[in-house]
Structures are given as C-alpha cells and as structure tokens.
Coordinates of C-alpha atoms and ligand atoms in Angstrom, one line a residue:
M1 CA 70.0 -66.5 25.1
A2 CA 67.2 -64.0 24.6
E3 CA 66.3 -64.3 20.9
F4 CA 63.5 -61.7 20.7
T5 CA 63.9 -59.3 17.8
M6 CA 61.7 -57.0 15.9
E7 CA 64.2 -56.8 13.0
L8 CA 63.5 -58.5 9.7
N9 CA 66.3 -60.7 8.5
D10 CA 68.2 -59.9 5.3
E11 CA 66.2 -62.4 3.2
Q12 CA 62.9 -60.9 4.3
K13 CA 64.1 -57.3 3.6
E14 CA 65.1 -58.4 0.1
V15 CA 61.7 -60.0 -0.6
R16 CA 59.9 -56.9 0.9
D17 CA 61.9 -54.5 -1.2
W18 CA 61.4 -56.6 -4.4
L19 CA 57.7 -56.6 -3.8
H20 CA 57.6 -53.0 -3.0
G21 CA 59.4 -52.3 -6.3
F22 CA 56.7 -54.2 -8.2
A23 CA 54.0 -52.5 -6.3
A24 CA 55.5 -49.0 -6.9
D25 CA 56.5 -49.5 -10.5
V26 CA 53.9 -51.8 -12.0
I27 CA 50.8 -51.9 -9.7
R28 CA 50.4 -48.3 -8.5
P29 CA 50.7 -46.7 -12.0
A30 CA 48.0 -49.0 -13.3
A31 CA 45.6 -48.6 -10.4
A32 CA 43.5 -45.7 -11.6
E33 CA 43.0 -47.2 -15.0
W34 CA 41.8 -50.6 -13.8
D35 CA 39.6 -49.1 -11.1
E36 CA 37.8 -47.2 -13.9
R37 CA 37.6 -50.1 -16.2
E38 CA 36.3 -52.4 -13.5
E39 CA 37.9 -55.4 -15.1
T40 CA 40.5 -58.0 -14.1
P41 CA 43.9 -56.5 -14.9
W42 CA 45.2 -59.5 -16.9
P43 CA 48.4 -57.7 -18.2
V44 CA 49.4 -56.9 -14.6
I45 CA 48.8 -60.5 -13.4
Q46 CA 50.9 -61.6 -16.3
E47 CA 53.7 -59.2 -15.3
A48 CA 53.5 -60.7 -11.8
A49 CA 53.7 -64.2 -13.2
K50 CA 56.7 -63.4 -15.4
I51 CA 58.8 -62.4 -12.3
G52 CA 57.4 -65.2 -10.1
I53 CA 55.1 -63.2 -7.8
Y54 CA 52.0 -64.9 -9.3
S55 CA 52.8 -68.5 -8.6
L56 CA 52.2 -71.2 -6.0
D57 CA 56.0 -71.3 -5.4
F58 CA 56.1 -67.7 -4.3
Y59 CA 53.0 -68.2 -2.1
A60 CA 54.4 -71.4 -0.5
Q61 CA 57.7 -69.8 0.2
Q62 CA 56.1 -66.9 2.1
Y63 CA 53.7 -69.3 3.8
F64 CA 56.5 -71.4 5.2
D65 CA 58.6 -68.5 6.4
P66 CA 59.3 -69.8 10.0
T67 CA 58.8 -66.3 11.5
G68 CA 55.3 -66.1 10.1
L69 CA 55.9 -62.7 8.5
G70 CA 56.3 -63.8 4.9
I71 CA 52.6 -63.6 4.0
P72 CA 51.7 -60.4 5.9
M73 CA 54.7 -58.7 4.5
A74 CA 53.8 -59.7 0.9
M75 CA 50.2 -58.7 1.4
E76 CA 51.1 -55.3 2.9
E77 CA 53.4 -54.4 0.0
L78 CA 51.1 -55.6 -2.8
F79 CA 48.0 -53.9 -1.3
W80 CA 50.1 -50.8 -0.7
G81 CA 50.3 -50.7 -4.5
D82 CA 46.6 -51.0 -5.1
A83 CA 43.9 -53.1 -3.4
G84 CA 41.9 -54.1 -6.4
I85 CA 44.9 -55.2 -8.5
A86 CA 46.5 -56.9 -5.5
L87 CA 43.3 -58.9 -4.9
S88 CA 43.3 -60.0 -8.5
I89 CA 46.9 -61.2 -7.9
V90 CA 46.3 -63.0 -4.6
G91 CA 42.7 -64.1 -5.1
T92 CA 43.9 -67.4 -6.7
G93 CA 46.1 -68.0 -3.6
L94 CA 43.0 -67.9 -1.4
A95 CA 41.4 -70.7 -3.4
A96 CA 44.8 -72.6 -3.6
V97 CA 45.0 -72.5 0.2
G98 CA 41.6 -74.2 0.4
V99 CA 43.1 -77.1 -1.7
L100 CA 46.4 -77.0 0.2
A101 CA 44.6 -77.2 3.6
N102 CA 42.1 -80.0 2.7
G103 CA 43.3 -81.7 -0.5
T104 CA 45.3 -84.9 -1.0
E105 CA 48.8 -84.7 -2.5
E106 CA 47.4 -85.8 -5.8
Q107 CA 44.7 -83.1 -5.7
I108 CA 47.3 -80.4 -4.8
G109 CA 49.6 -81.5 -7.7
T110 CA 46.7 -81.8 -10.2
W111 CA 44.7 -78.6 -9.5
I112 CA 46.9 -75.9 -8.1
P113 CA 49.1 -75.6 -11.3
Q114 CA 45.8 -75.3 -13.3
M115 CA 44.7 -72.5 -11.0
Y116 CA 47.7 -70.3 -11.9
G117 CA 48.4 -71.4 -15.5
D118 CA 51.8 -70.1 -16.7
A119 CA 53.3 -66.7 -17.5
N120 CA 52.2 -67.0 -21.2
D121 CA 48.7 -68.1 -20.4
V122 CA 47.8 -67.0 -16.9
K123 CA 44.7 -68.4 -15.2
V124 CA 42.9 -67.5 -12.0
A125 CA 40.9 -69.5 -9.4
A126 CA 37.9 -68.8 -7.2
F127 CA 36.8 -69.8 -3.8
C128 CA 33.0 -70.0 -3.6
S129 CA 31.4 -70.2 -0.2
S130 CA 29.0 -67.3 0.3
E131 CA 25.4 -67.4 -0.9
P132 CA 22.7 -64.8 -1.1
D133 CA 21.2 -66.1 2.2
A134 CA 24.4 -67.4 3.8
G135 CA 27.0 -64.7 4.4
S136 CA 28.0 -64.4 8.0
D137 CA 25.7 -67.3 8.7
V138 CA 27.6 -70.0 6.9
A139 CA 25.6 -72.7 8.4
S140 CA 22.5 -71.7 6.4
M141 CA 24.3 -72.6 3.1
R142 CA 21.9 -74.3 0.6
T143 CA 24.1 -75.4 -2.2
R144 CA 23.9 -79.2 -2.2
A145 CA 26.3 -81.9 -3.3
V146 CA 24.8 -85.3 -3.7
Y147 CA 26.8 -88.4 -4.3
D148 CA 25.9 -90.5 -7.3
E149 CA 27.4 -93.8 -6.3
A150 CA 26.8 -95.6 -9.6
K151 CA 28.9 -93.2 -11.5
D152 CA 31.3 -92.1 -8.6
E153 CA 30.3 -88.5 -9.3
W154 CA 29.1 -85.6 -7.1
V155 CA 26.2 -83.5 -8.4
L156 CA 26.3 -79.9 -7.3
N157 CA 23.3 -77.5 -7.4
G158 CA 22.9 -74.0 -6.0
T159 CA 23.9 -70.4 -6.4
K160 CA 27.1 -68.8 -4.9
T161 CA 27.5 -65.1 -4.7
W162 CA 30.3 -62.4 -4.2
A163 CA 32.9 -64.9 -5.5
T164 CA 36.2 -63.2 -6.2
N165 CA 37.1 -64.4 -9.8
G166 CA 33.8 -66.3 -9.9
G167 CA 32.9 -67.4 -13.4
I168 CA 36.2 -66.3 -15.0
A169 CA 38.3 -68.8 -13.0
N170 CA 39.8 -71.8 -14.6
V171 CA 39.3 -73.8 -11.4
H172 CA 36.5 -73.1 -8.9
V173 CA 36.6 -74.4 -5.3
V174 CA 33.0 -74.8 -4.2
V175 CA 31.8 -75.4 -0.6
A176 CA 28.5 -77.4 -0.5
V177 CA 26.2 -79.2 1.9
V178 CA 26.7 -82.9 2.0
D179 CA 24.7 -83.5 5.2
P180 CA 22.1 -80.9 6.0
E181 CA 21.5 -82.3 9.5
L182 CA 25.0 -81.2 10.6
G183 CA 25.0 -77.4 9.9
S184 CA 28.4 -76.1 9.0
K185 CA 30.0 -79.4 10.0
G186 CA 28.1 -81.1 7.1
H187 CA 29.9 -79.0 4.5
A188 CA 32.6 -80.2 2.1
S189 CA 34.7 -78.6 -0.6
F190 CA 34.8 -79.6 -4.2
I191 CA 37.0 -78.8 -7.2
V192 CA 35.0 -77.8 -10.3
P193 CA 37.5 -78.4 -13.2
P194 CA 37.8 -76.1 -16.2
N195 CA 34.9 -76.0 -18.6
T196 CA 32.6 -78.3 -16.5
P197 CA 29.1 -78.1 -18.0
G198 CA 26.4 -76.6 -15.7
L199 CA 28.7 -74.0 -14.0
S200 CA 28.1 -70.4 -15.2
Q201 CA 28.7 -66.9 -14.1
G202 CA 25.6 -65.0 -12.9
Q203 CA 25.6 -61.3 -12.2
K204 CA 28.9 -59.5 -12.2
F205 CA 28.8 -56.9 -9.4
K206 CA 29.6 -53.2 -9.9
K207 CA 31.3 -52.3 -6.7
H208 CA 32.1 -49.3 -4.4
G209 CA 35.8 -50.2 -4.3
I210 CA 38.4 -52.9 -5.3
R211 CA 36.9 -52.5 -8.7
A212 CA 39.8 -54.1 -10.5
S213 CA 38.9 -57.3 -8.7
H214 CA 36.1 -59.4 -10.4
T215 CA 33.2 -60.3 -8.1
A216 CA 30.3 -62.3 -9.4
E217 CA 27.6 -64.9 -8.8
V218 CA 28.4 -68.5 -9.7
V219 CA 25.4 -70.7 -10.7
L220 CA 25.7 -74.4 -10.3
D221 CA 23.1 -76.3 -12.3
N222 CA 23.5 -80.1 -12.1
V223 CA 27.2 -79.7 -12.2
R224 CA 28.8 -83.2 -12.2
V225 CA 32.3 -83.7 -10.9
P226 CA 34.2 -86.9 -10.5
G227 CA 34.5 -88.4 -7.1
S228 CA 38.2 -87.5 -7.1
C229 CA 37.2 -83.8 -7.0
L230 CA 36.0 -84.0 -3.4
L231 CA 38.8 -82.4 -1.4
G232 CA 40.4 -84.8 0.9
G233 CA 38.6 -87.8 -0.5
K234 CA 35.4 -89.8 0.4
E235 CA 36.9 -91.9 3.1
K236 CA 38.1 -88.9 5.0
L237 CA 34.8 -87.1 4.6
D238 CA 32.8 -90.1 5.8
A239 CA 35.0 -90.4 8.9
R240 CA 34.7 -86.6 9.6
L241 CA 30.9 -86.8 9.2
A242 CA 30.7 -89.8 11.5
R243 CA 32.8 -87.9 14.1
A244 CA 30.6 -84.8 13.7
R245 CA 27.4 -86.8 14.2
E246 CA 28.9 -88.3 17.3
K247 CA 29.9 -84.9 18.6
A248 CA 26.6 -83.4 17.7
M249 CA 25.0 -85.8 20.2
S250 CA 27.6 -84.9 22.9
G251 CA 28.3 -81.2 22.7
G252 CA 30.7 -80.9 19.7
E253 CA 33.4 -78.6 21.0
R254 CA 36.5 -80.1 19.4
V255 CA 35.2 -79.9 15.8
K256 CA 34.3 -76.3 16.3
N257 CA 37.7 -75.5 17.8
A258 CA 39.6 -77.0 14.8
A259 CA 37.6 -74.8 12.4
M260 CA 38.1 -71.7 14.6
A261 CA 41.9 -72.3 14.6
T262 CA 41.9 -72.2 10.8
F263 CA 40.2 -68.9 10.7
E264 CA 42.4 -67.4 13.3
A265 CA 45.4 -68.4 11.2
S266 CA 44.1 -66.9 7.9
R267 CA 42.5 -63.7 9.2
P268 CA 45.8 -61.9 9.8
A269 CA 46.5 -62.0 6.1
V270 CA 43.4 -59.9 5.5
G271 CA 44.6 -57.6 8.3
A272 CA 47.9 -57.2 6.4
M273 CA 46.0 -56.2 3.2
A274 CA 44.3 -53.5 5.3
V275 CA 47.6 -52.3 6.7
G276 CA 48.9 -51.9 3.1
T277 CA 46.0 -49.7 2.1
A278 CA 46.1 -47.7 5.3
R279 CA 49.9 -47.1 5.0
A280 CA 49.5 -46.0 1.4
A281 CA 46.9 -43.4 2.3
Y282 CA 48.9 -42.2 5.3
E283 CA 51.9 -41.7 3.1
E284 CA 49.9 -39.7 0.5
A285 CA 48.5 -37.5 3.3
L286 CA 51.9 -36.9 4.9
E287 CA 53.4 -35.8 1.6
Y288 CA 50.5 -33.6 0.7
A289 CA 50.4 -31.9 4.1
R290 CA 54.1 -31.1 3.7
T291 CA 53.7 -29.4 0.3
R292 CA 50.2 -27.9 0.4
E293 CA 50.3 -24.3 1.6
Q294 CA 47.4 -22.3 3.1
F295 CA 47.7 -19.1 5.1
G296 CA 51.3 -18.8 3.9
R297 CA 52.6 -22.0 5.4
P298 CA 52.4 -25.8 4.8
I299 CA 49.2 -27.2 6.3
I300 CA 51.3 -29.7 8.3
D301 CA 52.4 -26.7 10.4
N302 CA 49.0 -26.8 12.0
Q303 CA 48.6 -29.2 15.0
G304 CA 45.1 -29.9 13.7
V305 CA 46.7 -31.6 10.7
A306 CA 49.9 -32.9 12.2
F307 CA 48.2 -34.6 15.1
Q308 CA 45.9 -36.4 12.7
L309 CA 49.0 -37.7 10.9
A310 CA 50.5 -38.8 14.2
D311 CA 47.3 -40.7 15.1
M312 CA 47.2 -42.3 11.6
R313 CA 50.8 -43.5 11.7
T314 CA 50.3 -44.8 15.3
S315 CA 47.2 -46.8 14.2
V316 CA 48.9 -48.2 11.1
D317 CA 51.9 -49.4 13.2
A318 CA 49.7 -50.8 15.9
A319 CA 47.6 -52.7 13.3
R320 CA 50.8 -54.2 11.8
L321 CA 52.0 -55.4 15.2
L322 CA 48.7 -57.1 15.9
V323 CA 48.9 -58.8 12.4
W324 CA 52.5 -59.9 12.9
R325 CA 51.8 -61.2 16.4
A326 CA 48.9 -63.4 15.1
S327 CA 50.9 -64.5 12.1
W328 CA 53.8 -65.5 14.3
M329 CA 51.4 -67.4 16.6
A330 CA 49.9 -69.3 13.7
V331 CA 53.2 -70.5 12.3
N332 CA 54.5 -71.4 15.8
G333 CA 51.4 -73.4 16.7
K334 CA 50.4 -71.1 19.6
Q335 CA 46.9 -71.3 20.9
F336 CA 44.7 -68.3 20.0
T337 CA 43.3 -68.0 23.5
A338 CA 42.0 -64.5 23.0
A339 CA 41.1 -64.9 19.2
E340 CA 44.3 -62.9 18.4
G341 CA 43.8 -63.6 14.6
S342 CA 40.3 -62.1 14.6
M343 CA 41.6 -59.2 16.8
S344 CA 44.3 -58.3 14.2
K345 CA 41.7 -58.4 11.3
L346 CA 39.2 -56.3 13.3
F347 CA 41.7 -53.6 14.3
A348 CA 43.6 -53.4 10.9
S349 CA 40.4 -53.2 8.9
E350 CA 38.8 -50.6 11.1
T351 CA 42.1 -48.7 10.9
A352 CA 42.2 -48.8 7.1
K353 CA 38.7 -47.3 7.0
K354 CA 39.5 -44.6 9.5
V355 CA 43.0 -43.7 8.1
T356 CA 41.8 -43.5 4.5
A357 CA 38.9 -41.2 5.6
Q358 CA 41.4 -39.0 7.4
A359 CA 43.6 -38.9 4.3
V360 CA 40.7 -37.7 2.2
Q361 CA 40.1 -34.9 4.8
I362 CA 43.8 -33.8 4.8
L363 CA 43.8 -33.6 1.0
G364 CA 40.6 -31.4 1.1
G365 CA 38.9 -30.9 -2.2
N366 CA 41.7 -32.8 -4.0
G367 CA 41.1 -35.8 -1.7
Y368 CA 37.5 -36.0 -2.9
T369 CA 38.5 -36.3 -6.6
R370 CA 39.9 -39.1 -8.6
E371 CA 42.9 -37.0 -9.4
Y372 CA 44.5 -38.2 -6.2
P373 CA 44.7 -41.9 -5.1
V374 CA 43.3 -41.4 -1.6
E375 CA 39.7 -41.2 -3.0
R376 CA 40.2 -44.8 -4.4
M377 CA 41.9 -46.0 -1.3
H378 CA 39.0 -44.8 0.8
R379 CA 36.5 -46.7 -1.3
D380 CA 38.8 -49.8 -1.4
A381 CA 39.3 -49.8 2.4
A382 CA 35.5 -50.4 3.0
I383 CA 35.8 -54.0 1.9
Y384 CA 38.1 -55.0 4.8
T385 CA 35.5 -54.7 7.5
I386 CA 33.1 -56.8 5.4
F387 CA 34.8 -59.8 3.7
E388 CA 36.4 -62.8 5.5
G389 CA 34.1 -62.1 8.4
T390 CA 32.6 -58.6 9.1
S391 CA 33.9 -56.5 12.0
E392 CA 30.8 -57.5 14.0
I393 CA 31.5 -61.2 13.5
Q394 CA 35.2 -60.6 14.6
R395 CA 33.9 -59.0 17.7
L396 CA 31.6 -61.9 18.3
V397 CA 34.4 -64.3 18.0
I398 CA 36.7 -62.4 20.3
A399 CA 34.0 -61.8 22.9
R400 CA 33.0 -65.5 22.8
T401 CA 36.6 -66.6 23.2
L402 CA 37.1 -64.2 26.1
A403 CA 33.8 -64.9 27.8
G404 CA 33.7 -68.7 27.1
V405 CA 30.0 -68.5 26.6
P406 CA 28.0 -68.3 23.4
I407 CA 27.3 -64.5 23.3
R408 CA 24.8 -63.6 20.6
Ligands
LIG1 C1 34.2 -57.7 -2.8 C2 33.8 -59.0 -2.1 C3 34.5 -60.1 -2.4 C4 34.1 -61.3 -1.7 N1 34.8 -62.5 -2.0 C5 34.3 -63.6 -1.6 C6 34.9 -64.9 -2.1 O1 35.8 -64.9 -2.9 N2 34.3 -66.0 -1.7 C7 33.2 -66.1 -0.8 O2 32.8 -67.1 -0.5 N3 32.7 -64.9 -0.3 C8 33.2 -63.7 -0.7 N4 32.6 -62.5 -0.3 C9 31.5 -62.6 0.6 C10 31.8 -62.0 2.0 O3 32.6 -62.9 2.7 C11 30.4 -61.7 2.7 O4 29.9 -60.6 2.1 C12 30.6 -61.5 4.2 O5 30.9 -62.7 4.8 C13 29.4 -60.9 4.9 O6 28.2 -61.6 4.5 P1 26.9 -60.8 4.0 O7 27.4 -59.9 3.0 O8 25.8 -61.8 3.7 O9 26.5 -59.9 5.2 P2 25.4 -60.3 6.4 O10 25.9 -61.6 7.0 O11 24.0 -60.3 5.8 O12 25.6 -59.2 7.4 C14 25.0 -57.9 7.3 C15 25.3 -57.0 8.5 O13 24.8 -57.7 9.7 C16 25.8 -57.9 10.6 N5 25.6 -59.2 11.3 C17 25.3 -60.4 10.8 N6 25.2 -61.3 11.8 C18 25.5 -60.7 12.9 C19 25.6 -61.1 14.3 N7 25.3 -62.4 14.7 N8 25.9 -60.2 15.2 C20 26.1 -58.9 14.9 N9 26.1 -58.4 13.6 C21 25.7 -59.3 12.6 C22 27.1 -58.0 9.8 O14 28.2 -57.7 10.5 C23 26.8 -56.9 8.7 O15 27.1 -55.6 9.3 C24 33.0 -61.3 -0.9 C25 32.3 -60.1 -0.6 C26 32.7 -59.0 -1.3 C27 31.8 -57.7 -1.0

C-alpha cells in the first residue's frame, strides 16, 4: 500500500543517462571555448536539436512526467555539462513556457515551432520582462502596450534589459503594461513575430559568468503586432483586468495567489540548474583531492580537505531533495504553504555559490586558473542567486508566506 520511493523508474534513468552522455561528450568539451568567445554556441544547439534535446517535444515530455522529476533531472544534467551552453539550450524553453501557460491553442501551435526552428535551421526565443528600473520590483515596469482598435493592433514602446537571447531571438515574448493603474496585475504578454519593424537589440552585456549565453537589451520603438499576438486573447485579458479592478477595490488576494503559485512551480527548475553546477564542481574537487599530493600524500588525506568535500556533497544532495520535493508538489497540485518552490531555489543557488567557491579552494592555484573548469563554474554559479528572483526576494517570499503578513 505504501508507494513512497526515492528510486527513479527505468524510463527516467534512461533519459538521465542519455542527457548525461550529451552533457559529458558534447557540452563539457565545448564549454571553455564558448565561455571565452562569449557567443551563442549555435553548433552545440544544433547538435542538441539533431538528437531531439532542443525541441518542444522533449521539453513537454519532461514537463508532463507525473513524478515531477523530468524537468529537474534534465536541468541538472545539462547544467552539469556547462551552465552557459545549457542556458543557451533551455533559454527558448523558458519563453515557450510563457506561451504554453498563457497562450491559446492556436498561439501555441503557431509560435512555439518558430521559437525552435528545426535541426537544419535552429532558432531561439527570448522572454523579456526585466527593465533597467524594474528588476525585482516588477510592478514598476514601464514598457507600454496600447491597443489600436481601428487596426486591431497593439503598439509596444519601451526598453527591456538582461533578456536571455534578446535581439537574436526569432520570437520575442514581451511583458508590457496595459493598465498602469493595476501595478503588476495590469501587465500582459505579447508575441513579437520574427523581423517585426521597431524591435532592435540594444547593448549586449559582457558578463562575469554564463558567458556562452547571450544577454542583451531589447528596444521596442513603436512595435506594432497584430491583435492575435496578445497571449490568451483580448477577451480573456479584458475579463482578467475587470476582475483585478474589482479585487483592487476589495483587497486582491486571489489574483496575487495565482501568480505566486506559478512562480513556486517554476523556481525549482532554476534550483536544479544550480544543483547541476554545484555537483560538477564537487566532482572536480573530489577527483583533484584524490590525486593531488602534498607533504607526500593525497590532499584528501587531510580532514581539512575531506570534511569540506563531505559538506559539499551533503549540501548538493540536500539542495536536490528540496528541488525534487517542490517539483513533485507542483505536478501533483499541492499547495505551497511554506513557499517550498522559493525555498528550493534559495537553497540550491546559495549552495552552488558556496560549493563552487570551496572547489576553487581545494584546487588551490589551479582552481584559480582557466586551465581547470572550477574557475568557470564559480563564475557561472553567481547567476543563480540573481536571476528568476534574487535570494533576498526568495527570502521575502518565504518569510511572507510563513508569517502571513507583508514583511518588507
Ligand atoms: C544573465 C542574466 C540573464 C537574465 N535573463 C533574463 C531574461 O531572460 N528575462 C528577463 O526578463 N530578465 C532576465 N534577467 C533579469 C533578472 O531576472 C534580474 O536581474 C533580477 O530579477 C534582479 O533584478 P535587478 O538586477 O534589477 O536587481 P535589483 O532588483 O535592483 O536588486 C539589487 C539588490 O537589491 C536587493 N533587493 C531588491 N529589492 C529588495 C527587497 N525588497 N528586499 C531585500 N532586498 C532587495 C536584491 O536582492 C539585490 O541584491 C537576467 C539577468 C541576468 C544577469
């Protein structure tokens, strides 16, 4: 009768091993080169497309794994290979999920294939929400979408920043303000189709880590998109805005809770990316500590080193368990009564930063050079506590959920 198990089923193990093979044989060997080039690794994305890893089908299969572990397992393996390249591979999925979550069937069928292209002509997509003055504080977004009823078109104006694949994407998903009175509840998402006039790439950022992933500003200057590009459609938007206006006058808790649940369900995926990087660094450090000799014996013979490795592995496993718990909860419709999704992202991202720093220390001088991958992993790990909600914002969400009051 008791069905609890911590064991992966055969199908999951097969997918995990297949992904691990791609990460070890294709991603990892290319990692240093694309980190130095600071460019999108198109040939690696194409390899992933050829074997079906870079596709909506693959993403959807993992997404609908009833145990919830499909996505976290895939993220961990790909990011174990290399964070920058893996983000170039899964970045499109993040934009596609925006369409899957809010789009009509027709929008999903029209735009998602164009986000991926095909194995002979791969494309990427971008999700553009953040702005120079609206990072953690999403409600202060300024990009405006105004409806031109005569032409049934939306006109978008504003500047987005830090968009993964921004400007090089075939399809951009842009979040914009449709009703400034309603704060974040007055936002809507739009598809900007390929080659739409008025959308251009601004600055491309030179970054500390995940340098194989393209991050740039996206400028929207009188960008006109057909009415059909509003995700979910106008009727649904009007109904949602009417509800939000009503709620705004009487407290507004339910709308907020729905948005919160979406974030709780998506954050464990970022936690899983962090677990992948942390595990990779731990493994490098373990191997190095076994083989590097000082004072006539391997450095792992010293408790000072071995205990660090024990702590590193314990943290990586604990992070994975939190990620898996939250992913399982999301798929099984459990209520996140303690913000378990945010908890998993907070712990896993802080773990990745700490474990990669410990790995650099264990590798000593070598760890500080680009001859060894832990230097890159340490730089890469710093992103996890920043994007998809900083660690401080995760703590805020967890604390507010526990306390039930709006802690500042
Ligand atoms: C490489 C990279 C890729 C990205 N990809 C995308 C993307 O594809 N699409 C997209 O839309 N965005 C993307 N982002 C943006 C990312 O989500 C934001 O950088 C993030 O949300 C933080 O916003 P911010 O940088 O404006 O920091 P700020 O909000 O300015 O925060 C600065 C500091 O203040 C702290 N802080 C802010 N408010 C509070 C508070 N209330 N309490 C306590 N501390 C607080 C923060 O935790 C942080 O430490 C990306 C960013 C990077 C760096």
